[in-house]
mmCIF file of C-alpha atoms in Angstrom:
data_model
loop_
_atom_site.group_PDB
_atom_site.id
_atom_site.type_symbol
_atom_site.label_atom_id
_atom_site.label_comp_id
_atom_site.label_asym_id
_atom_site.label_seq_id
_atom_site.Cartn_x
_atom_site.Cartn_y
_atom_site.Cartn_z
ATOM 1 C CA MET A 1 102.255 99.230 -4.069
ATOM 2 C CA SER A 2 98.789 99.799 -2.621
ATOM 3 C CA VAL A 3 98.209 101.298 0.807
ATOM 4 C CA MET A 4 97.000 97.924 2.048
ATOM 5 C CA ASN A 5 100.028 95.990 0.858
ATOM 6 C CA LYS A 6 102.369 98.592 2.324
ATOM 7 C CA ALA A 7 100.486 98.426 5.602
ATOM 8 C CA ARG A 8 100.783 94.691 5.946
ATOM 9 C CA SER A 9 104.475 94.806 5.119
ATOM 10 C CA ILE A 10 105.112 97.467 7.747
ATOM 11 C CA ALA A 11 102.984 95.720 10.365
ATOM 12 C CA ALA A 12 104.815 92.452 9.802
ATOM 13 C CA SER A 13 108.132 94.119 10.574
ATOM 14 C CA THR A 14 107.054 95.401 14.004
ATOM 15 C CA SER A 15 106.242 93.966 17.422
ATOM 16 C CA THR A 16 103.503 96.347 18.408
ATOM 17 C CA ARG A 17 101.556 95.590 21.586
ATOM 18 C CA VAL A 18 97.801 95.759 21.047
ATOM 19 C CA VAL A 19 95.350 95.424 23.918
ATOM 20 C CA PHE A 20 91.966 93.813 23.214
ATOM 21 C CA PRO A 21 89.528 94.549 26.074
ATOM 22 C CA GLU A 22 86.797 92.399 24.505
ATOM 23 C CA ARG A 23 88.748 89.222 23.932
ATOM 24 C CA ASP A 24 85.819 87.133 25.233
ATOM 25 C CA ASP A 25 83.977 87.999 22.017
ATOM 26 C CA PRO A 26 84.514 85.118 19.522
ATOM 27 C CA ARG A 27 85.289 87.557 16.708
ATOM 28 C CA VAL A 28 87.964 89.268 18.777
ATOM 29 C CA ALA A 29 89.417 85.953 19.868
ATOM 30 C CA GLU A 30 89.656 84.787 16.254
ATOM 31 C CA ALA A 31 91.192 88.088 15.185
ATOM 32 C CA THR A 32 93.884 87.938 17.849
ATOM 33 C CA LYS A 33 94.734 84.382 16.804
ATOM 34 C CA ARG A 34 95.140 85.450 13.183
ATOM 35 C CA LEU A 35 97.194 88.492 14.068
ATOM 36 C CA SER A 36 99.494 86.451 16.269
ATOM 37 C CA ALA A 37 99.793 83.646 13.710
ATOM 38 C CA ASP A 38 100.728 86.170 11.006
ATOM 39 C CA GLY A 39 103.259 87.832 13.286
ATOM 40 C CA LEU A 40 101.527 91.182 13.025
ATOM 41 C CA CYS A 41 101.275 92.105 16.695
ATOM 42 C CA ILE A 42 101.647 91.071 20.302
ATOM 43 C CA ALA A 43 98.037 90.669 21.448
ATOM 44 C CA LEU A 44 97.444 91.707 25.060
ATOM 45 C CA ASP A 45 94.584 91.171 27.465
ATOM 46 C CA VAL A 46 93.508 93.961 29.788
ATOM 47 C CA SER A 47 95.749 93.991 32.850
ATOM 48 C CA ASP A 48 94.419 91.978 35.790
ATOM 49 C CA GLU A 49 94.967 94.849 38.192
ATOM 50 C CA VAL A 50 94.849 98.611 37.964
ATOM 51 C CA THR A 51 98.416 99.929 37.913
ATOM 52 C CA GLU A 52 99.735 103.152 39.338
ATOM 53 C CA ALA A 53 100.818 104.179 35.832
ATOM 54 C CA GLN A 54 97.231 103.847 34.637
ATOM 55 C CA VAL A 55 95.971 105.946 37.530
ATOM 56 C CA ALA A 56 98.640 108.546 36.855
ATOM 57 C CA ALA A 57 97.651 108.675 33.192
ATOM 58 C CA LEU A 58 94.175 109.793 34.212
ATOM 59 C CA VAL A 59 95.129 111.919 37.215
ATOM 60 C CA SER A 60 98.258 113.701 36.005
ATOM 61 C CA ALA A 61 97.572 113.963 32.304
ATOM 62 C CA ARG A 62 93.783 114.292 32.329
ATOM 63 C CA GLY A 63 93.348 116.224 35.571
ATOM 64 C CA MET A 64 91.004 113.637 37.056
ATOM 65 C CA LYS A 65 90.595 113.020 40.774
ATOM 66 C CA GLU A 66 92.253 109.807 41.911
ATOM 67 C CA ALA A 67 89.076 108.298 43.346
ATOM 68 C CA MET A 68 87.233 108.836 40.067
ATOM 69 C CA ALA A 69 90.179 107.479 38.073
ATOM 70 C CA ARG A 70 90.287 104.283 40.111
ATOM 71 C CA ARG A 71 86.537 103.876 39.748
ATOM 72 C CA LEU A 72 86.677 104.247 35.959
ATOM 73 C CA LEU A 73 89.619 101.887 35.713
ATOM 74 C CA GLN A 74 87.495 99.065 37.070
ATOM 75 C CA LYS A 75 85.900 99.017 33.626
ATOM 76 C CA PRO A 76 87.947 97.031 31.065
ATOM 77 C CA LEU A 77 87.418 99.567 28.277
ATOM 78 C CA TYR A 78 88.799 102.458 30.326
ATOM 79 C CA ARG A 79 91.615 100.336 31.724
ATOM 80 C CA ALA A 80 92.654 99.318 28.231
ATOM 81 C CA ALA A 81 92.677 102.954 27.096
ATOM 82 C CA ALA A 82 94.707 103.856 30.168
ATOM 83 C CA MET A 83 97.180 101.092 29.326
ATOM 84 C CA VAL A 84 97.779 102.855 26.022
ATOM 85 C CA ALA A 85 98.082 106.266 27.672
ATOM 86 C CA ALA A 86 100.488 104.849 30.273
ATOM 87 C CA GLY A 87 102.710 103.155 27.705
ATOM 88 C CA GLU A 88 101.749 99.623 28.714
ATOM 89 C CA ALA A 89 100.290 99.020 25.237
ATOM 90 C CA ASP A 90 100.796 100.672 21.873
ATOM 91 C CA ALA A 91 97.243 100.457 20.580
ATOM 92 C CA MET A 92 93.792 99.275 21.553
ATOM 93 C CA VAL A 93 91.133 97.564 19.443
ATOM 94 C CA ALA A 94 87.612 97.712 20.892
ATOM 95 C CA GLY A 95 83.951 98.149 20.075
ATOM 96 C CA ALA A 96 82.827 94.647 19.144
ATOM 97 C CA ASP A 97 80.780 94.574 22.336
ATOM 98 C CA SER A 98 80.848 98.241 23.380
ATOM 99 C CA PRO A 99 78.825 101.211 22.096
ATOM 100 C CA THR A 100 80.892 103.552 19.962
ATOM 101 C CA ARG A 101 80.153 106.464 22.281
ATOM 102 C CA ARG A 102 81.693 104.552 25.195
ATOM 103 C CA VAL A 103 84.886 103.839 23.310
ATOM 104 C CA ILE A 104 85.144 107.500 22.310
ATOM 105 C CA GLU A 105 84.508 108.475 25.926
ATOM 106 C CA ALA A 106 87.247 106.141 27.158
ATOM 107 C CA ALA A 107 89.669 107.583 24.601
ATOM 108 C CA SER A 108 88.754 111.139 25.531
ATOM 109 C CA MET A 109 89.295 110.538 29.230
ATOM 110 C CA ALA A 110 92.422 108.424 29.024
ATOM 111 C CA ILE A 111 94.125 109.901 25.958
ATOM 112 C CA GLY A 112 92.453 113.144 24.887
ATOM 113 C CA LEU A 113 92.457 115.088 21.667
ATOM 114 C CA ALA A 114 95.618 116.063 19.846
ATOM 115 C CA ASN A 115 96.950 119.577 20.275
ATOM 116 C CA GLY A 116 94.934 122.010 18.222
ATOM 117 C CA VAL A 117 92.115 119.525 17.613
ATOM 118 C CA THR A 118 88.719 120.738 18.817
ATOM 119 C CA ILE A 119 86.541 117.816 17.790
ATOM 120 C CA PRO A 120 86.966 114.204 16.718
ATOM 121 C CA SER A 121 85.879 113.468 13.174
ATOM 122 C CA SER A 122 85.756 110.526 10.817
ATOM 123 C CA TYR A 123 86.953 109.496 7.398
ATOM 124 C CA PHE A 124 86.738 106.636 4.933
ATOM 125 C CA LEU A 125 89.594 105.318 2.873
ATOM 126 C CA MET A 126 88.001 104.817 -0.544
ATOM 127 C CA VAL A 127 89.757 102.410 -2.912
ATOM 128 C CA PHE A 128 88.432 102.330 -6.468
ATOM 129 C CA PRO A 129 88.733 99.440 -8.969
ATOM 130 C CA ASP A 130 91.206 101.433 -11.066
ATOM 131 C CA GLY A 131 93.545 101.728 -8.095
ATOM 132 C CA ARG A 132 92.791 105.304 -7.101
ATOM 133 C CA GLU A 133 92.693 105.943 -3.346
ATOM 134 C CA PHE A 134 90.920 108.803 -1.571
ATOM 135 C CA VAL A 135 90.090 110.072 1.882
ATOM 136 C CA PHE A 136 86.406 111.024 2.303
ATOM 137 C CA ALA A 137 85.412 113.084 5.372
ATOM 138 C CA ASP A 138 83.287 113.446 7.439
ATOM 139 C CA CYS A 139 80.998 110.530 6.663
ATOM 140 C CA ALA A 140 80.005 109.243 10.096
ATOM 141 C CA VAL A 141 80.250 111.636 13.028
ATOM 142 C CA ASN A 142 79.548 115.352 12.637
ATOM 143 C CA VAL A 143 76.031 115.884 11.308
ATOM 144 C CA ALA A 144 76.052 119.590 10.483
ATOM 145 C CA PRO A 145 79.517 121.034 11.163
ATOM 146 C CA ASP A 146 79.851 124.784 11.515
ATOM 147 C CA ALA A 147 82.836 126.564 9.969
ATOM 148 C CA ALA A 148 85.132 125.830 12.912
ATOM 149 C CA ALA A 149 84.208 122.147 12.945
ATOM 150 C CA LEU A 150 84.545 121.870 9.173
ATOM 151 C CA GLU A 151 87.997 123.412 9.384
ATOM 152 C CA ALA A 152 88.983 120.872 12.046
ATOM 153 C CA ILE A 153 87.693 118.050 9.843
ATOM 154 C CA ALA A 154 89.624 119.361 6.845
ATOM 155 C CA ARG A 155 92.895 119.773 8.711
ATOM 156 C CA ALA A 156 92.666 116.367 10.380
ATOM 157 C CA SER A 157 91.824 114.726 7.072
ATOM 158 C CA ALA A 158 94.800 116.398 5.403
ATOM 159 C CA GLU A 159 97.107 114.957 8.047
ATOM 160 C CA THR A 160 95.481 111.562 7.648
ATOM 161 C CA ALA A 161 95.947 111.630 3.881
ATOM 162 C CA THR A 162 99.567 112.726 4.185
ATOM 163 C CA ALA A 163 100.258 109.796 6.488
ATOM 164 C CA LEU A 164 98.225 107.322 4.483
ATOM 165 C CA LEU A 165 98.582 108.369 0.844
ATOM 166 C CA GLY A 166 101.831 110.311 0.940
ATOM 167 C CA ASP A 167 100.332 113.716 0.250
ATOM 168 C CA ALA A 168 97.078 115.613 0.708
ATOM 169 C CA ARG A 169 95.295 117.509 -2.050
ATOM 170 C CA VAL A 170 92.227 118.748 -0.229
ATOM 171 C CA ALA A 171 88.999 119.845 -1.892
ATOM 172 C CA LEU A 172 86.256 121.495 0.182
ATOM 173 C CA LEU A 173 83.130 120.361 -1.629
ATOM 174 C CA SER A 174 79.986 122.375 -2.233
ATOM 175 C CA PHE A 175 77.165 122.674 -4.751
ATOM 176 C CA SER A 176 78.963 125.798 -5.950
ATOM 177 C CA THR A 177 82.450 126.450 -7.323
ATOM 178 C CA GLY A 178 84.312 129.610 -6.443
ATOM 179 C CA SER A 179 82.077 132.648 -6.203
ATOM 180 C CA SER A 180 79.290 131.308 -8.414
ATOM 181 C CA GLY A 181 76.860 130.495 -5.617
ATOM 182 C CA ALA A 182 75.628 131.754 -2.286
ATOM 183 C CA GLY A 183 73.976 130.394 0.827
ATOM 184 C CA ASP A 184 74.856 129.379 4.364
ATOM 185 C CA SER A 185 76.587 126.123 3.432
ATOM 186 C CA VAL A 186 78.621 127.782 0.676
ATOM 187 C CA GLU A 187 79.712 130.543 3.024
ATOM 188 C CA ARG A 188 80.835 128.015 5.624
ATOM 189 C CA VAL A 189 82.946 126.227 3.041
ATOM 190 C CA ARG A 190 84.320 129.510 1.716
ATOM 191 C CA CYS A 191 85.295 130.528 5.244
ATOM 192 C CA VAL A 192 87.202 127.272 5.720
ATOM 193 C CA ALA A 193 88.940 127.656 2.351
ATOM 194 C CA GLU A 194 90.139 131.121 3.326
ATOM 195 C CA ALA A 195 91.372 129.887 6.710
ATOM 196 C CA THR A 196 93.196 126.810 5.404
ATOM 197 C CA GLY A 197 94.221 127.584 1.843
ATOM 198 C CA TYR A 198 92.529 124.406 0.637
ATOM 199 C CA ILE A 199 90.623 124.464 -2.642
ATOM 200 C CA GLY A 200 86.994 125.461 -2.177
ATOM 201 C CA PRO A 201 84.185 125.878 -2.395
ATOM 202 C CA VAL A 202 84.348 123.498 -5.328
ATOM 203 C CA GLN A 203 81.951 121.093 -6.982
ATOM 204 C CA ALA A 204 82.912 117.429 -7.047
ATOM 205 C CA ASP A 205 83.532 117.264 -10.802
ATOM 206 C CA ALA A 206 85.875 120.247 -10.709
ATOM 207 C CA ALA A 207 87.688 118.712 -7.741
ATOM 208 C CA LEU A 208 88.366 115.501 -9.668
ATOM 209 C CA ASN A 209 88.507 116.422 -13.352
ATOM 210 C CA ALA A 210 91.359 118.600 -14.632
ATOM 211 C CA THR A 211 89.452 119.748 -17.712
ATOM 212 C CA ILE A 212 86.455 120.896 -15.691
ATOM 213 C CA ALA A 213 88.701 122.499 -13.078
ATOM 214 C CA ALA A 214 90.425 124.511 -15.807
ATOM 215 C CA LYS A 215 87.078 125.709 -17.165
ATOM 216 C CA LYS A 216 85.860 126.755 -13.740
ATOM 217 C CA GLY A 217 89.184 128.304 -12.805
ATOM 218 C CA LEU A 218 89.689 126.663 -9.429
ATOM 219 C CA GLY A 219 92.224 123.986 -8.539
ATOM 220 C CA ASN A 220 93.873 121.332 -10.675
ATOM 221 C CA GLY A 221 91.155 118.686 -10.593
ATOM 222 C CA ASP A 222 93.415 116.206 -8.815
ATOM 223 C CA ALA A 223 92.063 116.132 -5.259
ATOM 224 C CA ASN A 224 92.623 113.024 -3.159
ATOM 225 C CA VAL A 225 90.875 114.338 -0.033
ATOM 226 C CA LEU A 226 87.209 115.191 -0.361
ATOM 227 C CA VAL A 227 85.733 117.107 2.571
ATOM 228 C CA PHE A 228 81.940 117.214 2.526
ATOM 229 C CA PRO A 229 79.878 120.087 3.932
ATOM 230 C CA SER A 230 77.595 117.807 5.956
ATOM 231 C CA LEU A 231 77.153 114.253 7.130
ATOM 232 C CA ASP A 232 74.266 113.876 4.680
ATOM 233 C CA ALA A 233 76.545 114.644 1.738
ATOM 234 C CA GLY A 234 79.477 112.557 2.936
ATOM 235 C CA ASN A 235 77.480 109.487 3.866
ATOM 236 C CA ILE A 236 75.481 109.529 0.636
ATOM 237 C CA ALA A 237 78.606 110.045 -1.468
ATOM 238 C CA TYR A 238 80.589 107.132 -0.095
ATOM 239 C CA LYS A 239 77.637 104.777 -0.438
ATOM 240 C CA LEU A 240 77.042 105.859 -4.034
ATOM 241 C CA CYS A 241 80.709 105.268 -4.864
ATOM 242 C CA GLN A 242 80.486 101.875 -3.237
ATOM 243 C CA GLU A 243 77.313 100.771 -4.980
ATOM 244 C CA LEU A 244 77.683 102.383 -8.409
ATOM 245 C CA ALA A 245 81.447 102.434 -8.927
ATOM 246 C CA GLY A 246 82.454 99.306 -7.043
ATOM 247 C CA ALA A 247 84.655 101.250 -4.634
ATOM 248 C CA GLN A 248 85.863 99.595 -1.461
ATOM 249 C CA ALA A 249 84.817 101.763 1.479
ATOM 250 C CA ILE A 250 87.208 101.092 4.344
ATOM 251 C CA GLY A 251 86.115 102.560 7.634
ATOM 252 C CA PRO A 252 84.819 104.853 8.924
ATOM 253 C CA PHE A 253 87.718 105.831 11.165
ATOM 254 C CA LEU A 254 87.767 108.422 13.905
ATOM 255 C CA GLN A 255 90.627 110.909 13.832
ATOM 256 C CA GLY A 256 91.897 113.601 16.158
ATOM 257 C CA PHE A 257 92.969 111.635 19.237
ATOM 258 C CA CYS A 258 96.525 111.384 20.519
ATOM 259 C CA PRO A 259 98.317 110.071 23.581
ATOM 260 C CA CYS A 260 99.383 112.576 26.206
ATOM 261 C CA GLY A 261 99.738 110.451 29.281
ATOM 262 C CA LEU A 262 103.173 109.809 30.765
ATOM 263 C CA ARG A 263 105.182 109.799 27.554
ATOM 264 C CA SER A 264 107.544 112.647 26.906
ATOM 265 C CA GLU A 265 108.909 111.829 23.469
ATOM 266 C CA PRO A 266 108.185 114.332 20.692
ATOM 267 C CA ARG A 267 105.237 113.258 18.570
ATOM 268 C CA SER A 268 103.907 113.784 15.089
ATOM 269 C CA HIS A 269 100.542 112.874 13.651
ATOM 270 C CA CYS A 270 100.169 109.540 11.954
ATOM 271 C CA GLY A 271 97.116 107.864 10.453
ATOM 272 C CA ARG A 272 95.778 104.621 11.928
ATOM 273 C CA HIS A 273 94.163 102.514 9.279
ATOM 274 C CA CYS A 274 92.425 99.239 8.576
ATOM 275 C CA ARG A 275 91.194 97.064 5.761
ATOM 276 C CA PHE A 276 88.979 94.067 5.149
ATOM 277 C CA ASP A 277 89.952 90.861 3.399
ATOM 278 C CA ALA A 278 90.134 91.137 -0.364
ATOM 279 C CA GLY A 279 86.876 89.299 -0.879
ATOM 280 C CA ASP A 280 84.921 91.457 1.529
ATOM 281 C CA HIS A 281 84.438 95.042 0.434
ATOM 282 C CA ARG A 282 81.597 95.900 2.815
ATOM 283 C CA PRO A 283 82.395 97.973 5.871
ATOM 284 C CA ARG A 284 80.902 96.689 9.109
ATOM 285 C CA ALA A 285 80.553 99.933 11.033
ATOM 286 C CA THR A 286 84.225 100.077 11.804
ATOM 287 C CA ARG A 287 85.380 103.035 13.895
ATOM 288 C CA LEU A 288 88.950 104.016 14.423
ATOM 289 C CA ILE A 289 90.426 106.876 16.391
ATOM 290 C CA HIS A 290 93.255 108.602 14.579
ATOM 291 C CA GLY A 291 96.094 109.187 17.005
ATOM 292 C CA SER A 292 99.695 110.309 16.842
ATOM 293 C CA HIS A 293 102.933 108.468 17.214
ATOM 294 C CA ALA A 294 106.184 108.963 19.058
ATOM 295 C CA ALA A 295 109.075 110.260 16.999
ATOM 296 C CA SER A 296 111.200 107.465 18.395
ATOM 297 C CA SER A 297 110.718 103.937 17.083
ATOM 298 C CA LYS A 298 108.384 103.291 19.996
ATOM 299 C CA ALA A 299 104.786 103.469 18.815
ATOM 300 C CA ALA A 300 102.448 105.776 20.670
ATOM 301 C CA ALA A 301 98.776 105.312 21.367
ATOM 302 C CA SER A 302 95.769 104.896 19.185
ATOM 303 C CA ILE A 303 92.406 103.268 19.558
ATOM 304 C CA ALA A 304 90.468 101.279 16.996
ATOM 305 C CA ILE A 305 86.739 100.932 17.503
ATOM 306 C CA ILE A 306 85.593 97.863 15.633
ATOM 307 C CA ARG A 307 82.269 96.266 14.810
ATOM 308 C CA SER A 308 83.218 93.653 12.252
ATOM 309 C CA SER A 309 83.926 90.068 11.435
ATOM 310 C CA SER A 310 87.192 88.629 12.708
ATOM 311 C CA ALA A 311 88.615 89.149 9.204
ATOM 312 C CA GLY A 312 87.715 92.827 9.226
ATOM 313 C CA MET A 313 89.039 93.218 12.736
ATOM 314 C CA THR A 314 92.296 91.521 11.772
ATOM 315 C CA GLN A 315 92.800 93.835 8.828
ATOM 316 C CA THR A 316 91.956 96.894 10.908
ATOM 317 C CA ALA A 317 94.600 95.994 13.429
ATOM 318 C CA THR A 318 97.063 95.251 10.613
ATOM 319 C CA LEU A 319 96.885 98.781 9.275
ATOM 320 C CA GLU A 320 96.759 100.125 12.803
ATOM 321 C CA LEU A 321 100.082 98.483 13.554
ATOM 322 C CA SER A 322 101.715 99.628 10.345
ATOM 323 C CA ALA A 323 100.625 103.227 10.710
ATOM 324 C CA CYS A 324 101.870 103.706 14.239
ATOM 325 C CA ARG A 325 105.390 102.769 13.095
ATOM 326 C CA ARG A 326 105.619 104.861 9.950
ATOM 327 C CA GLY A 327 106.109 108.398 11.199
ATOM 328 C CA PRO A 328 109.892 108.551 11.648
ATOM 329 C CA ASP A 329 110.408 107.534 8.024
ATOM 330 C CA ARG A 330 108.186 110.172 6.442
#
């Protein structure tokens, strides 16, 4: 069963509460109708009033002064994020009418980065006509990551792939394989490979082709997570796969955020995912923040940042809902 079919099945079996701070947007309104009609979520509006739990989520968990917290919470985007952090909602879908940077800012202030995560990053779920599924990272956020940032991208992407695809076989891509080349970018990749144990530096063909991998003596040629050395490389690669190979590029999604407000349950990372309708394989600048989920059956927070048609938004939320319920079973 494909990732998308699994996601819809899981989402349909839950009653996840999703807050939509931009419900006045016709696309969002249509998406919430479809989600509700399909039984995929409980669609929430932003709370009419600021609650003490929301204030506490910013003050206690984020170290913010109360006056500043109350001022920020007058803005629907921040209030919606605080609802997630406070446990009043399980997920938030936003961005149809808000700049991406503002949604990221709201997530950072209300929810924060996961433990050990230094930067947010992005990934695409790439689905090819032959059924193969990959995680490509980073294709949308970090322009020229240094070694530390590249390591963070690789580790976050591995967790995403484990949650989404079942396992993570990470390849750190470069124009050089093994010790055959030199240069600043190769050394950055080599540094990350040594720190993580992931395969790299490795050229794309060796990462994907077992025969070539055997000849070059690095890896098994079966990677399902491709980590690119720069935004240039990642963005170009996913578009080439889309245009020349007919791949469906789903995303990009932001990863690295987790809830840390008032909840005390143990948590483990879980991918938050989305898809478009079968007839629409074009991404519409979708952004999604990868969060974590509570080890209990109660879903924890995540935030989807969406710029899409109502169909794309519906599918994003569908995978969002499924992912935040999957952790205890893995």
